[in-house]
Amino acid sequence: MSDKKNIDHLFQEKFQHFEQQPNPELWYQIESRLQRKNKRFFSFWWISSGAAILIVGLFILYTQKNKSNEVVVDPIITTSPKKNPQQETPKDFFQKTSPTEKGEVFITGEQEKGKIQYKKRNDHTGSEKILKSRIAHTVIKNNEQKKDNSPSISGEVDQLVKTNEVSEVIKKKIPSATITSLSTTKDSLKNQYTNQQKKELTPHQDDKSLDMNNKDKKWSVRPLIALSTMANTSNSPTDVAIRNNNTFGNTAVNIGISVSYKLSNRFILQSGVLTQKISFNTENVVLLNQFSTTNTPSSVSLRSGINYSFSERTDLVNSASETYSIVDLDAELNQAMHYIEIPIEAKYRIANSKKIRSHLIGGFSSLFLQKNEIILLSDVLGRVDIGAANNLNSVNFSGNVGLDLDYQISSNLFLNVNPMLKVHLNTFSRGSNGYQPYFIGVYSGITYQF
Amino acid sequence: MKIVSHIRLNELINNCCQNDPSAQAKIYQFFAAKLFALCLKYSQNKEDAEDVLQDSFLMIFKKIKQYDHKGSFEGWIKRITINVALQKHRQMSQLRVLRQGELENEIVYVENDQEIGIDVLLGFIQQLPNQYRLVFNLYVLDRFSHKKIGEMLQISEGTSKSNLSRARLILKEKITEYQIKNQKASHVR
C-alpha cells in the first residue's frame, strides 16, 4: 500500500535546515562593491583636499624658498651690481629721508655701489646700531672721495658697529667741516629715521612688493568657476517619512563673476553674481504605492499622476503586522535647489609676497531660488521627476567664510583659488528636520585688476 | 553550521555599522550559506541566486545601522533577502497576473515511498514559472499569509491562492514523473 504525504509538508521538512555555501569568489565581489561605494562618497573630498593641499604646499614651499634666499645679518657691507628694489641702499635712504635739508652733504656718496642689509629689530639698541652704521657708512663714503680708498675703512666700520662709539671715530676720521654739518643734520636724520623705522616695523617690507605695482588699481573683476557639494550627511529634509535616512551631497559646477574694491592695503570689499546649485540625495528610500499606506508626502508636492509615498526601511522590517505594497525597496530621492547668489564679503589680507597673496573672507549672501525639483532614482522605475519641495523659501541667506589665494601671473592678472564654506540660514520654511545646508565650494578664476 | 553567540553577533553588527571590513566578512561567513539557500529557492538558477545574494549582502551592510536589535537578526536579514529577490523579479520582468481560472485551495498529496533528494526538489522549485515559484516559497517555505503575499507581489489574495494551487499541481506532476522514472530504472537494474 502506498504512503501519501502532503506536498507542503514534504517541502517544509526537506528545506527546514537547507543551507548551501555559495561560490567562495562571491565574497570578493561583494567586498569590492562595498569598497567602491565608500570611494564614491569620498571622491569629492579627495579631489578638493588634494587641490587644497597642493596649493597650500606650493605656497609654503614658495615662502620657505624666499626666506632661505634672504641673507639676514647684522649690519655688514656687501656689494651688488644691480639695485634691488626690496633692499634699500643708503642712497635710497638719504633721498627719502633728507631730500631738501642739507641733503647735499650726503649726496656725495652718490657714486657708490655698496648697500647695507640689516636685520629688523624692535629694541632700541638695534635701531641705534643701524642708524650709526648708516651714518658711518655715509661718512666713510665721503672720505672715499677725498682720500683714496683705504683698506682700514671696512675694519673701522665693524668697530663702529661693535663699540657704538660713532662720534669718536667720526672725529678721528672726518674733517671738522663735515663733522659740523653732520652734527647739525644728525638730529633731524635721527627723527626721520625713527619715523622711517616705525613704518618699516609695522607693515612688512614684503607687503609693498605687490602694492607698489598696483598702487592705484583699486578695482578688480574675476570670472570664476566652482566645484561644490553639500557637507551634510544625515537627517533628510526631503520628507518627514524619511527623516532618519542618510543624505549625501552631489558635486555641482557653479559659475559667476565677482567684483572687488580695495578699501585699504589690507581690506577689500567684494560682491558679484554667482550660481549656487545645491543637490543632495536621500538614500535607502522605500517607495510605496500610495494606496497601501495612509502617509502622503508632506514636504513634496507630487506631479499629477505620481502617487507614491516614501518610507524608511526600518518601518517595514520592524513592523511585522503592517503590510505594504513596495514599488522599490532601495530608491534614492535627489533634491535640487538652484539659486542666484549675490554675496557681500570683506577680504582681509593675511599674507603677501612677491607673487602670492592670501586673504581671509567673511560675509553674507542673498540667495534667490530659481529651480526646485525632486527626482526619484529607482532601479525599478528609472529616473522620474516626481515633483518639487513645498517647504523652500524663495529668498534665502547664507553666512560665508573662506580663504583666498592669489598668484600673480602678470601686473594686472592673478590666478585665484578660493575654498569657501557657506552655511544656509533659512532654506526651509518648515519641516527641515534640522537640516541646515552646509555648502562647500572651491572657487577658482582669473582676477583682472584695474 | 557555524554558531555565533548573541554577544559576539551584537559586537559584529556594531562593528559593521562602522563599516569595519573584517566584521562584514565575519557576518558574511556566518550567514552566507543560509541566505544562499534562500536565494536558490527564489531564483531560477544558481547564477541568479548569486546575484540576489550579492545584492542582499550589500543591502544588509547598507542598512545594518537600522537594525534595532529587538527581533532576530537572522529573521531581519532573511526578510531583506526575500525583498531583494522580489525586487529582482520586478526588475527583470513585470510579474504578470497568472490567472487561469480559480482553483480550490485543496491539499495535494504525493507518494512518499521514495526518498527524493533536496537538490531534485530544489530543481523542481526553480523550474516553476516565476510567480508560482515566489508564491509557493512565500507561502509554504517562508510562511507568509496570502494577504501579505498579495501585497508583496501586488496581486490579489485570490490570485495568490490560485498560483499556489497551480504550483503544487506542477510540483506533484514533476515528483510523480521523477518517481516513475526512478522505479523503472530500479526495475531495469
PDB file of C-alpha atoms in Angstrom, chain A residues 2-8 10-12 14-15 18-23 26-27 29-30 33-34 37-38 245-246 283-285 289 313-314 316-320 322-330 332 379-380, chain B residues 1-2 24-25 28 33-34 36-37 40-41 50 53-55 57-59 61-63 66 68 76 80 83 87 90 107-112 115-116 118 121-122 125 136 140-141 143 148 151 154 168 171-172 175:
ATOM      1  CA  SER A   2       1.412   3.372  -0.956  1.00  0.00           C
ATOM      2  CA  ASP A   3       2.159   6.067   1.645  1.00  0.00           C
ATOM      3  CA  LYS A   4       0.725   9.558   0.801  1.00  0.00           C
ATOM      4  CA  LYS A   5       2.205  12.758   2.026  1.00  0.00           C
ATOM      5  CA  ASN A   6       1.064  16.378   1.937  1.00  0.00           C
ATOM      6  CA  ILE A   7       3.302  18.044  -0.628  1.00  0.00           C
ATOM      7  CA  ASP A   8       3.665  21.157   1.583  1.00  0.00           C
ATOM      8  CA  LEU A  10       7.359  17.234   2.169  1.00  0.00           C
ATOM      9  CA  PHE A  11       8.992  20.503   1.073  1.00  0.00           C
ATOM     10  CA  GLN A  12       8.883  22.049   4.542  1.00  0.00           C
ATOM     11  CA  LYS A  14      13.297  18.930   3.365  1.00  0.00           C
ATOM     12  CA  PHE A  15      14.035  22.646   3.312  1.00  0.00           C
ATOM     13  CA  PHE A  18      18.636  23.715   3.975  1.00  0.00           C
ATOM     14  CA  GLU A  19      21.925  25.545   3.632  1.00  0.00           C
ATOM     15  CA  GLN A  20      24.333  25.804   0.749  1.00  0.00           C
ATOM     16  CA  GLN A  21      27.675  27.532   0.586  1.00  0.00           C
ATOM     17  CA  PRO A  22      27.943  29.962  -2.309  1.00  0.00           C
ATOM     18  CA  ASN A  23      30.984  30.186  -4.568  1.00  0.00           C
ATOM     19  CA  LEU A  26      31.342  35.796  -4.346  1.00  0.00           C
ATOM     20  CA  TRP A  27      32.612  37.431  -1.179  1.00  0.00           C
ATOM     21  CA  GLN A  29      32.880  40.657  -5.479  1.00  0.00           C
ATOM     22  CA  ILE A  30      30.775  41.893  -2.559  1.00  0.00           C
ATOM     23  CA  ARG A  33      31.493  46.653  -4.368  1.00  0.00           C
ATOM     24  CA  LEU A  34      31.464  47.733  -0.715  1.00  0.00           C
ATOM     25  CA  LYS A  37      30.648  52.648  -2.534  1.00  0.00           C
ATOM     26  CA  ASN A  38      32.901  54.166   0.078  1.00  0.00           C
ATOM     27  CA  ASN A 245      17.717  58.403   6.194  1.00  0.00           C
ATOM     28  CA  ASN A 246      21.236  59.357   5.252  1.00  0.00           C
ATOM     29  CA  GLU A 283      19.456  57.167   0.356  1.00  0.00           C
ATOM     30  CA  ASN A 284      17.623  53.942   1.187  1.00  0.00           C
ATOM     31  CA  VAL A 285      14.155  55.246   0.460  1.00  0.00           C
ATOM     32  CA  ASN A 289       2.211  52.756  -3.706  1.00  0.00           C
ATOM     33  CA  ARG A 313      13.475  50.702   5.585  1.00  0.00           C
ATOM     34  CA  THR A 314      13.201  50.025   9.338  1.00  0.00           C
ATOM     35  CA  LEU A 316       8.985  47.754   7.026  1.00  0.00           C
ATOM     36  CA  VAL A 317      11.444  45.407   8.610  1.00  0.00           C
ATOM     37  CA  ASN A 318      10.440  46.026  12.191  1.00  0.00           C
ATOM     38  CA  SER A 319       6.685  46.010  11.859  1.00  0.00           C
ATOM     39  CA  ALA A 320       5.539  42.519  11.121  1.00  0.00           C
ATOM     40  CA  GLU A 322       1.672  46.033   8.809  1.00  0.00           C
ATOM     41  CA  THR A 323       1.658  45.309   5.162  1.00  0.00           C
ATOM     42  CA  TYR A 324       2.832  47.458   2.301  1.00  0.00           C
ATOM     43  CA  SER A 325       2.876  47.497  -1.411  1.00  0.00           C
ATOM     44  CA  ILE A 326       6.514  48.088  -2.184  1.00  0.00           C
ATOM     45  CA  VAL A 327       7.435  49.520  -5.544  1.00  0.00           C
ATOM     46  CA  ASP A 328      11.157  49.797  -4.834  1.00  0.00           C
ATOM     47  CA  LEU A 329      12.958  48.731  -1.721  1.00  0.00           C
ATOM     48  CA  ASP A 330      16.045  50.872  -2.235  1.00  0.00           C
ATOM     49  CA  GLU A 332      17.045  57.426  -3.821  1.00  0.00           C
ATOM     50  CA  ASP A 379      16.254  50.713 -10.304  1.00  0.00           C
ATOM     51  CA  VAL A 380      12.676  49.691 -10.981  1.00  0.00           C
TER      52      VAL A 380
ATOM     53  CA  MET B   1      26.672  25.155  10.745  1.00  0.00           C
ATOM     54  CA  LYS B   2      28.516  27.999  12.333  1.00  0.00           C
ATOM     55  CA  GLN B  24      31.465  42.413   7.406  1.00  0.00           C
ATOM     56  CA  ALA B  25      33.459  39.369   6.297  1.00  0.00           C
ATOM     57  CA  TYR B  28      29.053  37.019   5.597  1.00  0.00           C
ATOM     58  CA  ALA B  33      25.033  29.523   3.434  1.00  0.00           C
ATOM     59  CA  LYS B  34      21.583  30.183   4.917  1.00  0.00           C
ATOM     60  CA  PHE B  36      22.236  31.463  -0.375  1.00  0.00           C
ATOM     61  CA  ALA B  37      19.789  28.606   0.238  1.00  0.00           C
ATOM     62  CA  LEU B  40      18.327  29.490  -4.575  1.00  0.00           C
ATOM     63  CA  LYS B  41      14.682  28.841  -3.700  1.00  0.00           C
ATOM     64  CA  GLU B  50      24.310  34.545  -6.628  1.00  0.00           C
ATOM     65  CA  LEU B  53      22.879  37.092  -2.603  1.00  0.00           C
ATOM     66  CA  GLN B  54      25.348  39.808  -3.602  1.00  0.00           C
ATOM     67  CA  ASP B  55      22.692  42.496  -3.662  1.00  0.00           C
ATOM     68  CA  PHE B  57      24.544  41.484   1.460  1.00  0.00           C
ATOM     69  CA  LEU B  58      25.183  44.955   0.037  1.00  0.00           C
ATOM     70  CA  MET B  59      21.744  45.968   1.224  1.00  0.00           C
ATOM     71  CA  PHE B  61      25.554  46.233   5.207  1.00  0.00           C
ATOM     72  CA  LYS B  62      23.999  49.456   3.966  1.00  0.00           C
ATOM     73  CA  LYS B  63      21.013  49.149   6.292  1.00  0.00           C
ATOM     74  CA  GLN B  66      18.783  50.495  11.072  1.00  0.00           C
ATOM     75  CA  ASP B  68      17.187  47.763  16.197  1.00  0.00           C
ATOM     76  CA  TRP B  76      15.823  40.558   9.638  1.00  0.00           C
ATOM     77  CA  ILE B  80      15.825  41.758   3.353  1.00  0.00           C
ATOM     78  CA  ASN B  83      12.655  41.613  -0.599  1.00  0.00           C
ATOM     79  CA  GLN B  87      12.692  43.347  -6.377  1.00  0.00           C
ATOM     80  CA  ARG B  90      10.262  43.124 -10.812  1.00  0.00           C
ATOM     81  CA  ILE B 107      -4.357  19.795  -0.212  1.00  0.00           C
ATOM     82  CA  VAL B 108      -2.135  17.970  -2.665  1.00  0.00           C
ATOM     83  CA  TYR B 109      -0.635  14.602  -1.775  1.00  0.00           C
ATOM     84  CA  VAL B 110       2.323  12.825  -3.288  1.00  0.00           C
ATOM     85  CA  GLU B 111       3.593   9.271  -2.943  1.00  0.00           C
ATOM     86  CA  ASN B 112       6.068   9.001  -0.128  1.00  0.00           C
ATOM     87  CA  GLU B 115      13.389   9.316  -0.795  1.00  0.00           C
ATOM     88  CA  ILE B 116      13.796  12.369  -3.026  1.00  0.00           C
ATOM     89  CA  ILE B 118      16.830  18.051  -1.814  1.00  0.00           C
ATOM     90  CA  LEU B 121      13.246  19.218  -5.130  1.00  0.00           C
ATOM     91  CA  LEU B 122      15.129  22.483  -5.447  1.00  0.00           C
ATOM     92  CA  ILE B 125      11.009  24.690  -7.470  1.00  0.00           C
ATOM     93  CA  PHE B 136       4.995  28.742  -3.276  1.00  0.00           C
ATOM     94  CA  VAL B 140       4.872  27.093   2.030  1.00  0.00           C
ATOM     95  CA  LEU B 141       8.521  27.623   2.964  1.00  0.00           C
ATOM     96  CA  ARG B 143       5.034  31.013   5.957  1.00  0.00           C
ATOM     97  CA  LYS B 148       0.671  39.525   2.766  1.00  0.00           C
ATOM     98  CA  GLU B 151       0.603  42.935  -1.092  1.00  0.00           C
ATOM     99  CA  GLN B 154       0.915  43.440  -5.849  1.00  0.00           C
ATOM    100  CA  ARG B 168       1.502  22.453  -6.064  1.00  0.00           C
ATOM    101  CA  LEU B 171       5.342  20.064  -8.404  1.00  0.00           C
ATOM    102  CA  LYS B 172       3.221  16.956  -7.821  1.00  0.00           C
ATOM    103  CA  ILE B 175       7.619  14.463  -8.392  1.00  0.00           C
TER     104      ILE B 175
END
